[in-house]
XYZ file of N, CA and C in Angstrom:
369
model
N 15.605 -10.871 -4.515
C 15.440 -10.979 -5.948
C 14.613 -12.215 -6.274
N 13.535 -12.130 -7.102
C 13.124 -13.166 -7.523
C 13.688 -13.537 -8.930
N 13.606 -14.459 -8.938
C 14.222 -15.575 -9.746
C 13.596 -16.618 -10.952
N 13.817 -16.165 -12.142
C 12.966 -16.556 -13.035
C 13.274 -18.067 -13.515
N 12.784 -18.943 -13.513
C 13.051 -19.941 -14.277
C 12.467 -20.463 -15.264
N 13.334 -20.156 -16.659
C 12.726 -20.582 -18.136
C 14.035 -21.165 -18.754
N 13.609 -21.798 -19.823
C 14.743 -21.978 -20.313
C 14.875 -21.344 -21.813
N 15.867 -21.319 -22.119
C 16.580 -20.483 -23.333
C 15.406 -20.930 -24.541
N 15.283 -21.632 -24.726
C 14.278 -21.997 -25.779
C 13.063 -21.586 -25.824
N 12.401 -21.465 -24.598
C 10.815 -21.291 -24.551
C 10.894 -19.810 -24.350
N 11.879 -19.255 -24.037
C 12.158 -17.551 -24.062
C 12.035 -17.117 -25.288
N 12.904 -17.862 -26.359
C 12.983 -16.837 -27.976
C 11.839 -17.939 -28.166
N 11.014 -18.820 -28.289
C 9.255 -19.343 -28.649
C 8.767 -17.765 -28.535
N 8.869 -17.638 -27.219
C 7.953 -16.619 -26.774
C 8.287 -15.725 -27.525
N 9.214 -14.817 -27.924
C 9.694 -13.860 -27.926
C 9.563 -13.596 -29.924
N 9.575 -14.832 -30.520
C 9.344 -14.905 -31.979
C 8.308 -15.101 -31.800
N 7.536 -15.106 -31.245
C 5.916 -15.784 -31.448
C 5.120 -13.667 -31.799
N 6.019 -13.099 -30.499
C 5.268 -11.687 -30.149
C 5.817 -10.995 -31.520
N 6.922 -11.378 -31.991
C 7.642 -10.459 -33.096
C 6.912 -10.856 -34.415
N 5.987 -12.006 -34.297
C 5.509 -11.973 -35.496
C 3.868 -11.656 -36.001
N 3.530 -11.508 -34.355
C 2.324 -10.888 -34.263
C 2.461 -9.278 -34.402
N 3.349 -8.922 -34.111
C 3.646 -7.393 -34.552
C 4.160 -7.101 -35.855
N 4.564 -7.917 -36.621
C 4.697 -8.291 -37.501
C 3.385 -8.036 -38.799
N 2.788 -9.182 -38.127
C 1.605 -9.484 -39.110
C 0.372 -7.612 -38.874
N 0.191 -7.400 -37.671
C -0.628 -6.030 -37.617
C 0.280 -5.094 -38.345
N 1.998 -5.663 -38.466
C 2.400 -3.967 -39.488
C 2.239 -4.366 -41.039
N 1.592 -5.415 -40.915
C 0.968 -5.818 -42.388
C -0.034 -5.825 -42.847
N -1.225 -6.138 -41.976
C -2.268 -5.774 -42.081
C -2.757 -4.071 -42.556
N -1.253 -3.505 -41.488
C -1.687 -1.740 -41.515
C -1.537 -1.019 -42.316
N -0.612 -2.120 -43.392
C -0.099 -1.760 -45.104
C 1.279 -1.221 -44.867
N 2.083 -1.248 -43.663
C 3.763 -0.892 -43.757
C 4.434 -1.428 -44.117
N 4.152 -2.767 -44.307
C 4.876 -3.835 -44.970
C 3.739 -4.829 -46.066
N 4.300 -4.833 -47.060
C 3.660 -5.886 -48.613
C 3.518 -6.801 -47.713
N 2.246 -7.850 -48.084
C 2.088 -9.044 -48.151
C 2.974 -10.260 -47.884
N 3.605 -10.331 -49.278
C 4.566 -10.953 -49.394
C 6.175 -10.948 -48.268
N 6.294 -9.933 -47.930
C 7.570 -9.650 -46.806
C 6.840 -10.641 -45.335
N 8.450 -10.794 -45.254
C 8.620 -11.699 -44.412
C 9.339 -11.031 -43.044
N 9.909 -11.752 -41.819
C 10.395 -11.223 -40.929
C 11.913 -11.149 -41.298
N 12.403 -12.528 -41.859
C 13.956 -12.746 -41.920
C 14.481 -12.002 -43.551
N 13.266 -11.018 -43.915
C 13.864 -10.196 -45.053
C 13.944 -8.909 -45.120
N 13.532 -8.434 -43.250
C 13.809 -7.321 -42.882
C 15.002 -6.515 -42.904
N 15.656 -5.502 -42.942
C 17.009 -5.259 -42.444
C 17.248 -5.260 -41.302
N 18.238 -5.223 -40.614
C 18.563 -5.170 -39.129
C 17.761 -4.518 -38.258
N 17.627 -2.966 -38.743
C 17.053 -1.865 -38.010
C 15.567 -1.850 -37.860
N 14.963 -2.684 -38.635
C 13.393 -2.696 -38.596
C 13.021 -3.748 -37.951
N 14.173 -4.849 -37.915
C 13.970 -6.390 -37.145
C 14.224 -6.207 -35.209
N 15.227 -5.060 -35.573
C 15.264 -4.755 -33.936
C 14.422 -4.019 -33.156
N 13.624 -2.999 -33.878
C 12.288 -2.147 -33.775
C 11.326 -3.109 -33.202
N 10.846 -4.032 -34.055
C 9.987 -5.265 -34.230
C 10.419 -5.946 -32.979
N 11.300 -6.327 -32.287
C 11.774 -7.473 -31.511
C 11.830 -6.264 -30.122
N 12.186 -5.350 -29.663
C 12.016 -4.312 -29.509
C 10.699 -4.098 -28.071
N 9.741 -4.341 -29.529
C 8.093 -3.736 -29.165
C 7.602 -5.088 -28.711
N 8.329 -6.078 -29.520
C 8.252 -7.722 -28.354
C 8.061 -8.003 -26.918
N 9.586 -7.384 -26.831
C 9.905 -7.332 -25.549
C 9.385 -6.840 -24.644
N 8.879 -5.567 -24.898
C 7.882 -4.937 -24.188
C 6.478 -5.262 -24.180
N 5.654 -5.682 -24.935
C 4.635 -6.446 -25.137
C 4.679 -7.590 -24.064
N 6.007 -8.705 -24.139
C 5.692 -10.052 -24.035
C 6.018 -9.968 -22.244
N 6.774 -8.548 -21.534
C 6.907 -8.444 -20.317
C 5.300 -7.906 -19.763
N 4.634 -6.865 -20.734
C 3.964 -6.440 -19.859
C 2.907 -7.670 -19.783
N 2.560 -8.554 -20.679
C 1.712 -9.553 -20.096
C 1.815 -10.060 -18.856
N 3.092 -10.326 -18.177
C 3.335 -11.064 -17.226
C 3.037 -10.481 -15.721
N 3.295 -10.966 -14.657
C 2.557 -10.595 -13.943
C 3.334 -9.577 -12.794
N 2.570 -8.298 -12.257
C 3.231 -7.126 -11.653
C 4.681 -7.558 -11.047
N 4.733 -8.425 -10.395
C 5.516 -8.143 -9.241
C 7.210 -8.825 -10.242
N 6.729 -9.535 -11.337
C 8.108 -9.534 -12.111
C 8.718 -8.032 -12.813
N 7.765 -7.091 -13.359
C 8.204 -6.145 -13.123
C 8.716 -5.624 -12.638
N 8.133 -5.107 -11.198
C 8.438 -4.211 -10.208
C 9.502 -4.514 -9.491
N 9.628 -5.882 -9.323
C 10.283 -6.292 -8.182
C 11.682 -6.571 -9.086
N 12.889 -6.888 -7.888
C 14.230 -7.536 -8.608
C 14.355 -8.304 -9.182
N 14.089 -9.373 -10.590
C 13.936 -10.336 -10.963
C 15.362 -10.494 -12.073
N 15.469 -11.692 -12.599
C 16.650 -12.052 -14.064
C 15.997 -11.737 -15.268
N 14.950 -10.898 -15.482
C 14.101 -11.076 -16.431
C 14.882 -10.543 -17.893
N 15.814 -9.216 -17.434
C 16.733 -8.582 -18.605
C 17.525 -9.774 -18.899
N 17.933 -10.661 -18.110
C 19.310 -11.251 -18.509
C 18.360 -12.719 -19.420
N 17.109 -13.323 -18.726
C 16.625 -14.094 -19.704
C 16.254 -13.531 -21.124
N 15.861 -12.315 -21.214
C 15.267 -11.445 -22.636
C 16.693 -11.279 -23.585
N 17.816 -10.791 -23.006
C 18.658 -10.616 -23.826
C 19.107 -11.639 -24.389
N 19.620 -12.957 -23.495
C 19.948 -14.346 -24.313
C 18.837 -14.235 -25.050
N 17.379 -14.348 -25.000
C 16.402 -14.502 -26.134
C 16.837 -14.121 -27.453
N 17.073 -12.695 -27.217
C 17.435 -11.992 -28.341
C 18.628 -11.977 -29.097
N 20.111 -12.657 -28.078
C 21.041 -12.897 -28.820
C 20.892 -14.221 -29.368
N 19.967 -14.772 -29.283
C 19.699 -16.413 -29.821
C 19.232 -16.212 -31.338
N 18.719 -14.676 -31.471
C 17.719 -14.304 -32.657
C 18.609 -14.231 -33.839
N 20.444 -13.908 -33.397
C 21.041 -13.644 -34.342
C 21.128 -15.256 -35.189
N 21.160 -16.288 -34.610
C 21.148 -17.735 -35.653
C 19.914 -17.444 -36.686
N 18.916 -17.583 -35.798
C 17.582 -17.551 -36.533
C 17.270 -16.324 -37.497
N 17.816 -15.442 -37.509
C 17.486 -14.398 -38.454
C 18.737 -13.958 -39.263
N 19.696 -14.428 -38.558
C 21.020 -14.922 -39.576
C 21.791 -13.053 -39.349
N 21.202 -12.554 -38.291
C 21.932 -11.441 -38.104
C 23.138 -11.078 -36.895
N 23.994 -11.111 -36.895
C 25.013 -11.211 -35.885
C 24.727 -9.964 -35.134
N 24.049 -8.814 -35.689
C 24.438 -7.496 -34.208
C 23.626 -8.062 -33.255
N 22.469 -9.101 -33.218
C 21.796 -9.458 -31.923
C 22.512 -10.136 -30.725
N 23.969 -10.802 -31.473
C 24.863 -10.917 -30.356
C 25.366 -10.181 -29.135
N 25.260 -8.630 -29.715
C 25.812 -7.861 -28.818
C 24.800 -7.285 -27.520
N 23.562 -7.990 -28.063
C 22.497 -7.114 -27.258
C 22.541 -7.371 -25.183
N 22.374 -6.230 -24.858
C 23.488 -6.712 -23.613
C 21.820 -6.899 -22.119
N 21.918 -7.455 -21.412
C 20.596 -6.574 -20.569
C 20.368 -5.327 -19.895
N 21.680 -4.606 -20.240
C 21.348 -3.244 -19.859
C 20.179 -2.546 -20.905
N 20.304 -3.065 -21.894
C 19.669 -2.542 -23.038
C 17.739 -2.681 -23.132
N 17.750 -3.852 -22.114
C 16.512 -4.417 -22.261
C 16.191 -3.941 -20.982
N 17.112 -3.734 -19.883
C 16.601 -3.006 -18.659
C 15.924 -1.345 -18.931
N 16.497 -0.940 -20.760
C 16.277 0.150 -20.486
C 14.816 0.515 -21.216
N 14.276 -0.304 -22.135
C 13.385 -1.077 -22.440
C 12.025 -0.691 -21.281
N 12.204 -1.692 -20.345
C 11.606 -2.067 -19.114
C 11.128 -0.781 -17.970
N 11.882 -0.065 -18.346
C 12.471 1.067 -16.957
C 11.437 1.757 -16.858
N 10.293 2.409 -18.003
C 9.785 3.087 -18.613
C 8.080 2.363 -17.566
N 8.076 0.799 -17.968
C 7.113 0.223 -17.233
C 7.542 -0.049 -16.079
N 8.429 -0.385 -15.572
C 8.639 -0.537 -14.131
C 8.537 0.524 -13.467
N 9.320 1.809 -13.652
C 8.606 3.167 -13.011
C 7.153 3.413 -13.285
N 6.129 3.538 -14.232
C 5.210 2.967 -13.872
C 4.525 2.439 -12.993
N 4.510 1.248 -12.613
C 3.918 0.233 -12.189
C 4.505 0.534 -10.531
N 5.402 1.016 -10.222
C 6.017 1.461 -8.653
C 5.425 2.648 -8.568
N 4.887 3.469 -9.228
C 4.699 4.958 -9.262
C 3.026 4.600 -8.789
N 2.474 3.467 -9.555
C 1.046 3.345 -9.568
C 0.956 2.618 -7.749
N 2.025 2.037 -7.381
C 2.084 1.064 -6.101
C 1.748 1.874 -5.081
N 2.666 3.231 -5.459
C 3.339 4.400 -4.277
C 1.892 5.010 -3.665
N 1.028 5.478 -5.066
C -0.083 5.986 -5.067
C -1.206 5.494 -5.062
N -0.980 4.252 -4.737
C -2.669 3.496 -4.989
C -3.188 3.785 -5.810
N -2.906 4.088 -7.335
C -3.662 4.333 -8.266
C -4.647 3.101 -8.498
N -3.923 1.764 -8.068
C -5.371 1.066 -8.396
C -6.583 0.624 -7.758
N -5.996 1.090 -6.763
C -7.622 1.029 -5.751
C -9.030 2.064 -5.855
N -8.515 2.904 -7.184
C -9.945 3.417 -7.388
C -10.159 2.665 -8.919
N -9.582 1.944 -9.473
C -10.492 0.863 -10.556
C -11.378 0.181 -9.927
């Protein structure tokens, strides 16, 4: 297993930084007024948003944290249960890393599927 080392803080940086860039393009795209903010979302649109984060802010990183055994669910979920202070919503407490493993699963099969087959040796 590899072994991530971040700390709790620079995880939800990261992780509010991606939620508000997704944010701002669902504003730009006219789904959300101008004026709206992130922390005046309801729950269900803030977890959507944080969500598409997560997945965003993993696939930047690099293959083999994917693919391979890493803590990466268990650093993402503290991220996200950290979100409940900051957005003043308590269900982010419950968010567990099975939840974010399941998130992930979608690109990690992927990215093993592309390994199996050498899909990238004809780019």
């Amino acid at each position: 297993m590899i072994e991530i080392r971040i700390s709790n803080t620079v995880a939800v940086q990261l992780l509010v930084d991606r939620m508000e860039a997704e944010f701002r393009n669902r504003r730009k795209s006219g789904i959300y007024a101008e004026d709206m903010t992130l922390d005046k979302l309801p729950f269900e649109q803030l977890l959507e948003i944080t969500e598409i984060a997560v997945f965003d802010l993993v696939s930047l990183l690099p293959y083999d944290v994917v693919s391979k055994e890493t803590n990466i669910h268990e650093i993402i979920s503290k991220a996200i249960q950290s979100l409940a202070i900051i957005f003043k919503q308590n269900a982010f407490t419950f968010y567990t890393p099975e939840k974010v493993k399941n998130i992930l699963a979608p690109m990690k099969t992927a990215y093993i599927e592309a390994e199996e087959k050498k899909l990238f040796e004809n780019n």
